[in-house]
Short mmCIF file of C-alpha atoms and ligand atoms in Angstrom, two decimals:
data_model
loop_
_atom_site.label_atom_id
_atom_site.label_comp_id
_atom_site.label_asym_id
_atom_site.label_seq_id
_atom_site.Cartn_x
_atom_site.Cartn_y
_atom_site.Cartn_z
CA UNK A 719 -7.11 14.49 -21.67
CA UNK A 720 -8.79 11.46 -23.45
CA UNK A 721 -6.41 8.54 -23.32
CA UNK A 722 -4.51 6.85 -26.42
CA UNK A 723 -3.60 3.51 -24.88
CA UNK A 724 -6.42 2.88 -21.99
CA UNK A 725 -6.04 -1.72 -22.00
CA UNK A 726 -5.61 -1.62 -18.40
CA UNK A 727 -8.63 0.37 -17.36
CA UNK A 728 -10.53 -1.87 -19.89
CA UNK A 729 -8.97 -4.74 -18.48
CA UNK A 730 -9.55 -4.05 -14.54
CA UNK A 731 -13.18 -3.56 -15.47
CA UNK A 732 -13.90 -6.25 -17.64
CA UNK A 733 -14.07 -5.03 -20.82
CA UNK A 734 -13.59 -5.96 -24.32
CA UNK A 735 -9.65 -6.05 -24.75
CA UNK A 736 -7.84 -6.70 -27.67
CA UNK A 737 -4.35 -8.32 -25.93
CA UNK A 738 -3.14 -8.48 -22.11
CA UNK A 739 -2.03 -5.06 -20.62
CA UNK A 740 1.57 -5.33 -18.87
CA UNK A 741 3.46 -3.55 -16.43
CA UNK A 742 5.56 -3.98 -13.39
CA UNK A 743 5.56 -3.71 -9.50
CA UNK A 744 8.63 -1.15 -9.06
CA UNK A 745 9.36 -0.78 -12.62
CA UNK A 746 9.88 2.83 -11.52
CA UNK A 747 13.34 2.50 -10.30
CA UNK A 748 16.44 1.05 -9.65
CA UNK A 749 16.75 -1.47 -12.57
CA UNK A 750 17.21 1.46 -15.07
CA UNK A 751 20.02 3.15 -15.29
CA UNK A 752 18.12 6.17 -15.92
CA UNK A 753 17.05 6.44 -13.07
CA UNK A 754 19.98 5.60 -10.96
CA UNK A 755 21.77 8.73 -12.81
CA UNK A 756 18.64 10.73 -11.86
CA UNK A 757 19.00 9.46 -8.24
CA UNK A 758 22.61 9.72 -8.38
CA UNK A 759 22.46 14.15 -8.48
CA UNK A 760 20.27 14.25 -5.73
CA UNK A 761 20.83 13.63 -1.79
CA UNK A 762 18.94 11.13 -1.40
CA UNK A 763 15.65 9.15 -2.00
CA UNK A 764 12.99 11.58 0.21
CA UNK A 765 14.80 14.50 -2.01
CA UNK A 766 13.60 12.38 -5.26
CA UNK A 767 10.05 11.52 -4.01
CA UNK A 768 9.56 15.10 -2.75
CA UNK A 769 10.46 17.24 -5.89
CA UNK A 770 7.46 16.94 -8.13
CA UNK A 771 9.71 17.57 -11.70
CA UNK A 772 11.77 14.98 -10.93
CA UNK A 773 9.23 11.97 -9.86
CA UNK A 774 7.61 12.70 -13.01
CA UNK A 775 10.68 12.75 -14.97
CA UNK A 776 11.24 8.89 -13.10
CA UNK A 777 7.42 7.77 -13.47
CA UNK A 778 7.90 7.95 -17.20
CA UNK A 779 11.30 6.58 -17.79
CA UNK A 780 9.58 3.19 -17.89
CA UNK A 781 6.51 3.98 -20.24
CA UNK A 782 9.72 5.31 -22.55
CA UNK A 783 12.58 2.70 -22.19
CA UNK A 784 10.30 -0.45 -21.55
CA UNK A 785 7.06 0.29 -23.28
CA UNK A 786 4.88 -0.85 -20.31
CA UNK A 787 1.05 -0.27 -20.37
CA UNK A 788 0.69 2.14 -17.24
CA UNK A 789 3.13 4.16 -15.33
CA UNK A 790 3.15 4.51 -11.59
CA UNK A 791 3.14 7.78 -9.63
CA UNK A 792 7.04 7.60 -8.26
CA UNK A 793 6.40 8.16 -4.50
CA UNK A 794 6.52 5.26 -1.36
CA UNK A 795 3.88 4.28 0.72
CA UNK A 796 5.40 5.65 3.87
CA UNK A 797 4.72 9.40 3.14
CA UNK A 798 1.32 8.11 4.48
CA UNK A 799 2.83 7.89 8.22
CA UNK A 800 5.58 11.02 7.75
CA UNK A 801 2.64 13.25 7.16
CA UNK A 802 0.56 11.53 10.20
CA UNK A 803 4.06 13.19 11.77
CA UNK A 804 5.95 9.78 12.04
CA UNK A 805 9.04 11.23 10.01
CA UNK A 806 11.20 8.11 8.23
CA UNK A 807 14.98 8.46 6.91
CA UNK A 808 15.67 6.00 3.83
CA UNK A 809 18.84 4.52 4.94
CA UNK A 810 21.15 3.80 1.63
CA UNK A 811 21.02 -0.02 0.80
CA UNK A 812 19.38 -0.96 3.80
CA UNK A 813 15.75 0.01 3.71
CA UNK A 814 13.65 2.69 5.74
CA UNK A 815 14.08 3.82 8.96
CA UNK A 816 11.71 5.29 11.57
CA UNK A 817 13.52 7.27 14.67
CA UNK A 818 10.35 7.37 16.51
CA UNK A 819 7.89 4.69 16.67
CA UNK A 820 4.17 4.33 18.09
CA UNK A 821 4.27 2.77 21.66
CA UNK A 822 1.77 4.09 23.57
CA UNK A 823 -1.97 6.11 23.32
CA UNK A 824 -0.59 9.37 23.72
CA UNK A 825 1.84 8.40 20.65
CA UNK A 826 -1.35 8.81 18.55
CA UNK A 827 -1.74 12.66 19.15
CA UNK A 828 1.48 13.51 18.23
CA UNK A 829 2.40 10.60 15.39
CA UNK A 830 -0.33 9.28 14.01
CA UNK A 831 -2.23 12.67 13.12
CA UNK A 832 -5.87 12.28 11.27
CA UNK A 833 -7.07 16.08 10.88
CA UNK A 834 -4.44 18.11 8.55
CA UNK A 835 -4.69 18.86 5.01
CA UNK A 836 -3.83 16.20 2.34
CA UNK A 837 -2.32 19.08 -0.02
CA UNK A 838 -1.00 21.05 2.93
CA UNK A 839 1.82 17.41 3.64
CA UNK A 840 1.16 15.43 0.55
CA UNK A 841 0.90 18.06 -1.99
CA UNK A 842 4.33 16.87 -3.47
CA UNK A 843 2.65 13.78 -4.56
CA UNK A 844 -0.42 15.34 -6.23
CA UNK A 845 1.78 17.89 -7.94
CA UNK A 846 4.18 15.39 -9.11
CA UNK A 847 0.53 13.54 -10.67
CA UNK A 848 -0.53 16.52 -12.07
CA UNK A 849 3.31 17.09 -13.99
CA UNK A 850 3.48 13.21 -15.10
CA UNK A 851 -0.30 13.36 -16.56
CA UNK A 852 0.96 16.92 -18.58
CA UNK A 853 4.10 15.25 -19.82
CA UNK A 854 2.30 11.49 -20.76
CA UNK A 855 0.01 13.57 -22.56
CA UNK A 856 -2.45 10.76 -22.21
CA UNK A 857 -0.03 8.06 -23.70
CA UNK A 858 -0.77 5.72 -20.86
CA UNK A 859 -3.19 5.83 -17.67
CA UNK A 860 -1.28 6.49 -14.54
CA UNK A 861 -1.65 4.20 -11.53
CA UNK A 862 -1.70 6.17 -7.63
CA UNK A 863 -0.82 4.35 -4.98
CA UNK A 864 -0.97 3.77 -1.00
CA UNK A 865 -0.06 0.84 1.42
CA UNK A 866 -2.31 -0.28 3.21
CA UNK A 867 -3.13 0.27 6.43
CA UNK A 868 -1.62 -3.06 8.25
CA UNK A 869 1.68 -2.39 5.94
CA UNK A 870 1.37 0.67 7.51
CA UNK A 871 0.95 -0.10 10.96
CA UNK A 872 3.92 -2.64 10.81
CA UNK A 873 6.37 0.39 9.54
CA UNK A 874 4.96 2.33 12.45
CA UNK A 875 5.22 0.45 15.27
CA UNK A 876 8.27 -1.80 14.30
CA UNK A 877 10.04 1.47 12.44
CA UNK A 878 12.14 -0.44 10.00
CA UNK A 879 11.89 -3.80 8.18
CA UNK A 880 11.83 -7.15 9.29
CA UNK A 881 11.42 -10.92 8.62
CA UNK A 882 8.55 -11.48 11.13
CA UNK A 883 7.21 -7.41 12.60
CA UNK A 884 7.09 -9.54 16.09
CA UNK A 885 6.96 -6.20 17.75
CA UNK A 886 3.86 -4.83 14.96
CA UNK A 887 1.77 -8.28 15.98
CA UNK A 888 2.81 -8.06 20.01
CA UNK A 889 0.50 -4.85 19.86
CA UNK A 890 -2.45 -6.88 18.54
CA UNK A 891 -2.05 -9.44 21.58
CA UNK A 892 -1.07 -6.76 24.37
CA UNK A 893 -3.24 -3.50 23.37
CA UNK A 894 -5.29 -4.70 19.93
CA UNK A 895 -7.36 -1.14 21.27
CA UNK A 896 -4.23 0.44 20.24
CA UNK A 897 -4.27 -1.72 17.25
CA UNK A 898 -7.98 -0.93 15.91
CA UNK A 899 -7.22 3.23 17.13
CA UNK A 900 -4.07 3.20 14.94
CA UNK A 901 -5.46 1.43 11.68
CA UNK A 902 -8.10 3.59 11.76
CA UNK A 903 -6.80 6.82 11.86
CA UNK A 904 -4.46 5.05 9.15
CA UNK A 905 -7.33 4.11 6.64
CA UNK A 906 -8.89 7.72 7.38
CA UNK A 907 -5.89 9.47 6.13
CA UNK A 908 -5.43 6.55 3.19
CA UNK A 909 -8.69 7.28 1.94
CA UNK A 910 -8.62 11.13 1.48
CA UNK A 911 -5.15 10.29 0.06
CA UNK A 912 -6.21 8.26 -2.57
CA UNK A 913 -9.02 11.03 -3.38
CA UNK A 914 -6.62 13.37 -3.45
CA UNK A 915 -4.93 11.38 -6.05
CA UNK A 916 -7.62 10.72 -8.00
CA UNK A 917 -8.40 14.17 -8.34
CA UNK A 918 -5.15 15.16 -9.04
CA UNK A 919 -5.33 12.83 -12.26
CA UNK A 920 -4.70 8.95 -11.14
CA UNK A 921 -6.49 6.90 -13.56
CA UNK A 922 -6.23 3.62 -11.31
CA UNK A 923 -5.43 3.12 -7.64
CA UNK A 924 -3.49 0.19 -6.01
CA UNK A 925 -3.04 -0.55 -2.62
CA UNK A 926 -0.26 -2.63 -1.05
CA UNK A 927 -0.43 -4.55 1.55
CA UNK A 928 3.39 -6.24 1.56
CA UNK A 929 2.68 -8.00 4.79
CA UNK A 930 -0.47 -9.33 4.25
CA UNK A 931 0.98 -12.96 4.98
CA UNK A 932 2.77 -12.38 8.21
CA UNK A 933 -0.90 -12.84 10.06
CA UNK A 934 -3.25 -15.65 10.49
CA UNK A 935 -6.19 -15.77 8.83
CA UNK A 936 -8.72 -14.69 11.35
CA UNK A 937 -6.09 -11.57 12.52
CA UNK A 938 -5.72 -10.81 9.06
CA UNK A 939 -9.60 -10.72 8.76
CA UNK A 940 -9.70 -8.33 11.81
CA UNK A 941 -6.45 -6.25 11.63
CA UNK A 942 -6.00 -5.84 7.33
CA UNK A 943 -9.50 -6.92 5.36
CA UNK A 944 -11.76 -4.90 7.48
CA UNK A 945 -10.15 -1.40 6.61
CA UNK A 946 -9.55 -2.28 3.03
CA UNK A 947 -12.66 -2.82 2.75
CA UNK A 948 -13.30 0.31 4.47
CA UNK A 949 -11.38 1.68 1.66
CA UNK A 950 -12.53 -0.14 -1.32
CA UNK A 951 -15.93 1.16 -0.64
CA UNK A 952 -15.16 5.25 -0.19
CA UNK A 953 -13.36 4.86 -3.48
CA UNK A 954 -15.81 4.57 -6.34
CA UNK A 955 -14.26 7.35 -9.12
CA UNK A 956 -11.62 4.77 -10.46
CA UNK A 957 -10.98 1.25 -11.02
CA UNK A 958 -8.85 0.03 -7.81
CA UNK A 959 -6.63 -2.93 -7.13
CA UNK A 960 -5.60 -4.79 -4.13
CA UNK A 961 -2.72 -6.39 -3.89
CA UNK A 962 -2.32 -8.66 -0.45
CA UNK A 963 0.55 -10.55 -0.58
CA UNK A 964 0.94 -13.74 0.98
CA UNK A 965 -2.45 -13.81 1.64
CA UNK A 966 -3.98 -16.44 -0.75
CA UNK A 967 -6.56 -17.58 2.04
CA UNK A 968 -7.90 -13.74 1.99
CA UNK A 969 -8.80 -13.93 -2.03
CA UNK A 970 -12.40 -15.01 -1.32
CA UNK A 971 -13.13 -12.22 0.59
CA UNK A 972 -11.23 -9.74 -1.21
CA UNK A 973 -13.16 -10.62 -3.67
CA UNK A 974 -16.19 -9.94 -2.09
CA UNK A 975 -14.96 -6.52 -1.93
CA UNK A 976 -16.27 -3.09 -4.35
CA UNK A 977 -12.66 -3.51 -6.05
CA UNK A 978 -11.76 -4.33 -9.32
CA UNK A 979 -8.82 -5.97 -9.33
CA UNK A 980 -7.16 -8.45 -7.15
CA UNK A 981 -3.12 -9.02 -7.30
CA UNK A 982 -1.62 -12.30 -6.80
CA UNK A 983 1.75 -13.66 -5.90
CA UNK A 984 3.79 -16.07 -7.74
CA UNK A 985 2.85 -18.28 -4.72
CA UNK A 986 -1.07 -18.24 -5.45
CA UNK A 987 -2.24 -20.27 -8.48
CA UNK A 988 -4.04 -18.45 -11.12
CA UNK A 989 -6.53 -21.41 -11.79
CA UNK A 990 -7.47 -21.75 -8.15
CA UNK A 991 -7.81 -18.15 -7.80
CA UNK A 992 -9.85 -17.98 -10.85
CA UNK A 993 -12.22 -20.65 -9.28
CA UNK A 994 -12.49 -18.88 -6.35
CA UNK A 995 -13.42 -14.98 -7.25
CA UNK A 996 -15.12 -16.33 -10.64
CA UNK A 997 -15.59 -14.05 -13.62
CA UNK A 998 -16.62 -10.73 -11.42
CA UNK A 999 -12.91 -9.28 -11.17
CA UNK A 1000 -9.65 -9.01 -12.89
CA UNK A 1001 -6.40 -11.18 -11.52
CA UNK A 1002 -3.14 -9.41 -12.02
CA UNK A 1003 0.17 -11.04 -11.37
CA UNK A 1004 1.92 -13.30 -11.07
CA UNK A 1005 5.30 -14.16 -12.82
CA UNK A 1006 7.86 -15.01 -10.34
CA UNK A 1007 10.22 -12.12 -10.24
CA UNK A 1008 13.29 -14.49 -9.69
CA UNK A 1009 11.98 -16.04 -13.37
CA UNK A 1010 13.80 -12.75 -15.13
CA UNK A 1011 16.93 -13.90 -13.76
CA UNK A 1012 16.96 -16.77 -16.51
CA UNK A 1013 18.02 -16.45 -19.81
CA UNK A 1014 15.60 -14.61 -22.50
CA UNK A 1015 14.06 -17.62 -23.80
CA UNK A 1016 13.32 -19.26 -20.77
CA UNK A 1017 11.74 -15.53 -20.04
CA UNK A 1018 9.84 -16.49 -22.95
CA UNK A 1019 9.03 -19.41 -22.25
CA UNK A 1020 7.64 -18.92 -18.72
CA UNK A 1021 5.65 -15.56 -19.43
CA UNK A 1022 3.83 -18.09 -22.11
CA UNK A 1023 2.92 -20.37 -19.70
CA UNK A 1024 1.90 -18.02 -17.33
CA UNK A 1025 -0.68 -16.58 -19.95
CA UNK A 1026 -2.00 -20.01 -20.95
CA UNK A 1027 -3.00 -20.50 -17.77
CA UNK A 1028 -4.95 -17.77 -17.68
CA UNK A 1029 -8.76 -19.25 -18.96
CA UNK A 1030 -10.14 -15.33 -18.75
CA UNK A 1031 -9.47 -12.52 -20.51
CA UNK A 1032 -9.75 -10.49 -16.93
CA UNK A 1033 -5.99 -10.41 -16.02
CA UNK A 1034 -3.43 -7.87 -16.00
CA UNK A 1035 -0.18 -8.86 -16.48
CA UNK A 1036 2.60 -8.23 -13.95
CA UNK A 1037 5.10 -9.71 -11.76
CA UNK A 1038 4.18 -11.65 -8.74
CA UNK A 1039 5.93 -8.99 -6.59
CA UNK A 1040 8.11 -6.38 -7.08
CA UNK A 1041 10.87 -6.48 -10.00
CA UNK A 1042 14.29 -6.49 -8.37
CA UNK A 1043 16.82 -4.28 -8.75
CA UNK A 1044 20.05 -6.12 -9.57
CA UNK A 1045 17.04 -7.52 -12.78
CA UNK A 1046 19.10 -6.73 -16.17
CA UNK A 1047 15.96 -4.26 -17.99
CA UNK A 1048 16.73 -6.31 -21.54
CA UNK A 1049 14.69 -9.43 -19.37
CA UNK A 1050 12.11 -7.04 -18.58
CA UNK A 1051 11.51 -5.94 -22.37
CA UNK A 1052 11.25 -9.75 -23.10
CA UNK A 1053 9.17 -10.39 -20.72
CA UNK A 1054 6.65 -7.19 -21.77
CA UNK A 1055 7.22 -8.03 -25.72
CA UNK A 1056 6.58 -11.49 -25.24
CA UNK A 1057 2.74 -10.38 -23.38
CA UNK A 1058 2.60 -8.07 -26.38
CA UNK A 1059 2.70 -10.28 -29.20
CA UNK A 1060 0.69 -12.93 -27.23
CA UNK A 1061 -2.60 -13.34 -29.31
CA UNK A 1062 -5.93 -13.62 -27.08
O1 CP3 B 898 7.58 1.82 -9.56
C1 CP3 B 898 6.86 1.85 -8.56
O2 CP3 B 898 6.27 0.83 -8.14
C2 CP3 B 898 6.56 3.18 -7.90
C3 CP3 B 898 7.29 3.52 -6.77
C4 CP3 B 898 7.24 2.71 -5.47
C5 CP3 B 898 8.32 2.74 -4.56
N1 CP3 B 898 7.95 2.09 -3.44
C6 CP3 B 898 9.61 3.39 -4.80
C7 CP3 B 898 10.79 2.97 -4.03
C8 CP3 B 898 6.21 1.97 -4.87
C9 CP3 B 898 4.84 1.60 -5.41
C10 CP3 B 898 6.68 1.60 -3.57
C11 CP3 B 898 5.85 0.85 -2.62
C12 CP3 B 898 6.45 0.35 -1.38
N2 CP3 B 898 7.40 0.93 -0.58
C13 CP3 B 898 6.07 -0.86 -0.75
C14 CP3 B 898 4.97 -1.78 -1.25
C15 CP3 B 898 5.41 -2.62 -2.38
C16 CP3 B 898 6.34 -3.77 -2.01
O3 CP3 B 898 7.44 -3.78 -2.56
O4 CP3 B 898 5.96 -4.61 -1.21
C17 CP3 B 898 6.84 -1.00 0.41
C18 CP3 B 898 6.78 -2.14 1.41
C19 CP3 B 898 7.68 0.16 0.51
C20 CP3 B 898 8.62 0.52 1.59
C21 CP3 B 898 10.01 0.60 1.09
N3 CP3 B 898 10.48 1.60 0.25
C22 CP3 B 898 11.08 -0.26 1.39
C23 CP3 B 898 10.99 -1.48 2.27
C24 CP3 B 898 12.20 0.22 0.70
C25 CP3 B 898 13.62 -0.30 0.75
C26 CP3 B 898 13.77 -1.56 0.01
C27 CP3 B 898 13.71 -1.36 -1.48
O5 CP3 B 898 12.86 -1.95 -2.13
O6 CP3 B 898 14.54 -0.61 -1.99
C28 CP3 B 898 11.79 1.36 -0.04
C29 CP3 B 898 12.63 2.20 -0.95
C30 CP3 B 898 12.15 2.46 -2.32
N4 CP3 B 898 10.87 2.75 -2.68
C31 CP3 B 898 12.96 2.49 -3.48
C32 CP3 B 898 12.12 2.82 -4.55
C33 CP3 B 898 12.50 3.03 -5.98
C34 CP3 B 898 14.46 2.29 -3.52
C35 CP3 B 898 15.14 3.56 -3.13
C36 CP3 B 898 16.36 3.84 -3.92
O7 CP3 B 898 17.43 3.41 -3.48
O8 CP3 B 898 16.28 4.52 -4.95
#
């Protein structure tokens, strides 16, 4: 299926474009209404994620009702660990929520499982790819997803959220031979993932790594960069983004990376990072998603900013993070109208 609107793919790999491409971080979700009525007939989240008709019906609802320039595979990044055999429970209003954690060696064997079948545990997620691309009928590309493996790691050893994942960085102190064992087996099973994505129709890939910024610099080197790189090199069939959040000291070497496409943070400055990766990959970001709480001009007013800073025509446009959910969807259309009608 050849595709009708493919800016972003042009975009990520530096090719002529004729305006930005837009879309959000979590635009497939709880800001629409839609979806929340979707969500609302169903037992819960995993029930949503796991039945293939549905996550497509929710992938699209933003290419429809906002008019954004990619959708993204509805899914989260921790079916990576539940099909390692880490099962998580998505606790209503309060985040996910991991019964058993990883503690010891022997935890490996059992919950952090390298040699199964991608289709076999994950086939929900390819199916639901292979349903979305049938029903987009090439409107839009579609963007697959994983977290990465650090991101990863902290939801398995911590087994919830958290301001600081004390316990996740203890292990790289007290056992980092757990450490390097676990994010390996992680970025193993990440990789064949994101293959089996790919071949089930993803267009792009992004991976997520929310708690980039928790480590230092030189643990960040050893514990995150050094198995996304791993996984930036095994993927070559499509254009792939990495998003590290918090991690503005890590650009540099992300960008010495075989990606495309490096996301920034409302934190990170799109000048400086321009300066530092240079002309050789695309930037996407970086709005502040706390900037759609203001009132539609001011919306306006700061997505125009945002683009004039941008002295490239290698960006994607998106939010510095995630859009929130309580984030009224009329602030989102101005924000993606007002990137629209922005001449290059
Ligand atoms: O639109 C999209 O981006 C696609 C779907 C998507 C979800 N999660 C759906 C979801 C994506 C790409 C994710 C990634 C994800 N999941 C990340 C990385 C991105 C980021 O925000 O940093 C992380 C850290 C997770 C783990 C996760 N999933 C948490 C911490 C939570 C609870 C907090 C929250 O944001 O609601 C989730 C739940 C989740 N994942 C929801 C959705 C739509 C909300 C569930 C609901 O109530 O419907």
């Amino acid at each position: 299926m050849s595709l009708k609107n493919d800016l972003i793919i042009r975009a990520a790999r530096g090719e002529e474009i004729e305006r930005y491409p837009v879309w959000l971080m979590r635009q497939a979700g709880r800001i629409l209404p839609e979806y929340r009525a979707v969500r609302a007939s169903l037992s819960g989240f995993k029930e949503l994620v796991e039945t293939p008709e549905l996550a497509a019906e929710v992938t699209i609802q933003p290419v429809d009702l906002l008019g954004v320039d990619a959708a993204i595979i509805f899914s989260d990044i921790l079916v990576v660990p539940e099909a390692m055999g880490l099962t998580y429970e998505m606790v209503e209003k309060k985040g996910p929520f991991f019964p058993k954690t990883i503690k010891s060696e022997e935890d490996l064997v059992k919950h952090a499982q390298v040699d199964f079948d991608i289709e076999d545990r994950l086939g929900y997620v390819t199916e639901a790819i292979r349903i979305t691309n049938k029903e987009l009928a090439g409107r839009v590309p579609l963007i697959g997803f994983a977290g990465a493996p650090w991101t990863i790691f902290c939801y398995m050893i911590e087994g919830q959220g958290s301001k600081t994942f004390a316990k996740a960085r203890k292990v790289l102190y007290t056992n980092p031979a757990l450490a390097h064992d676990l994010l390996q087996r992680i970025t193993d099973v990440t990789i064949r993932y994101l293959k089996a994505q790919v071949l089930a129709g993803a267009h792009m890939l992004q991976v997520f790594d929310s708690w980039a910024g928790i480590l230092g610099q030189v643990q960040y080197e050893e514990f995150g960069l050094k198995y996304i790189d791993q996984i930036a090199r095994a993927i070559d069939e499509v254009p792939i983004t990495i998003f590290a959040k918090g991690a503005f000291r890590a650009v540099e070497s992300i960008a010495k990376m075989p990606c495309n496409t490096i996301g920034l943070d409302w934190n990170m400055s799109v000048r400086e990072m321009r300066k530092l990766v240079g002309e050789s990959r695309t930037l996407q970001g970086n709005l502040d998603p706390c900037a759609l709480y203001s009132s539609h001009n001011e919306v306006e007013r700061l997505t125009k900013s945002m683009l004039n800073s941008f002295e490239s025509k290698r960006h994607i446009v998106n939010l510095g993070h995630g859009v929130y959910p309580d984030i009224n969807p009329d602030k989102v259309r101005t924000f993606i109208e007002t990137v629209k009608n922005y001449e290059l």
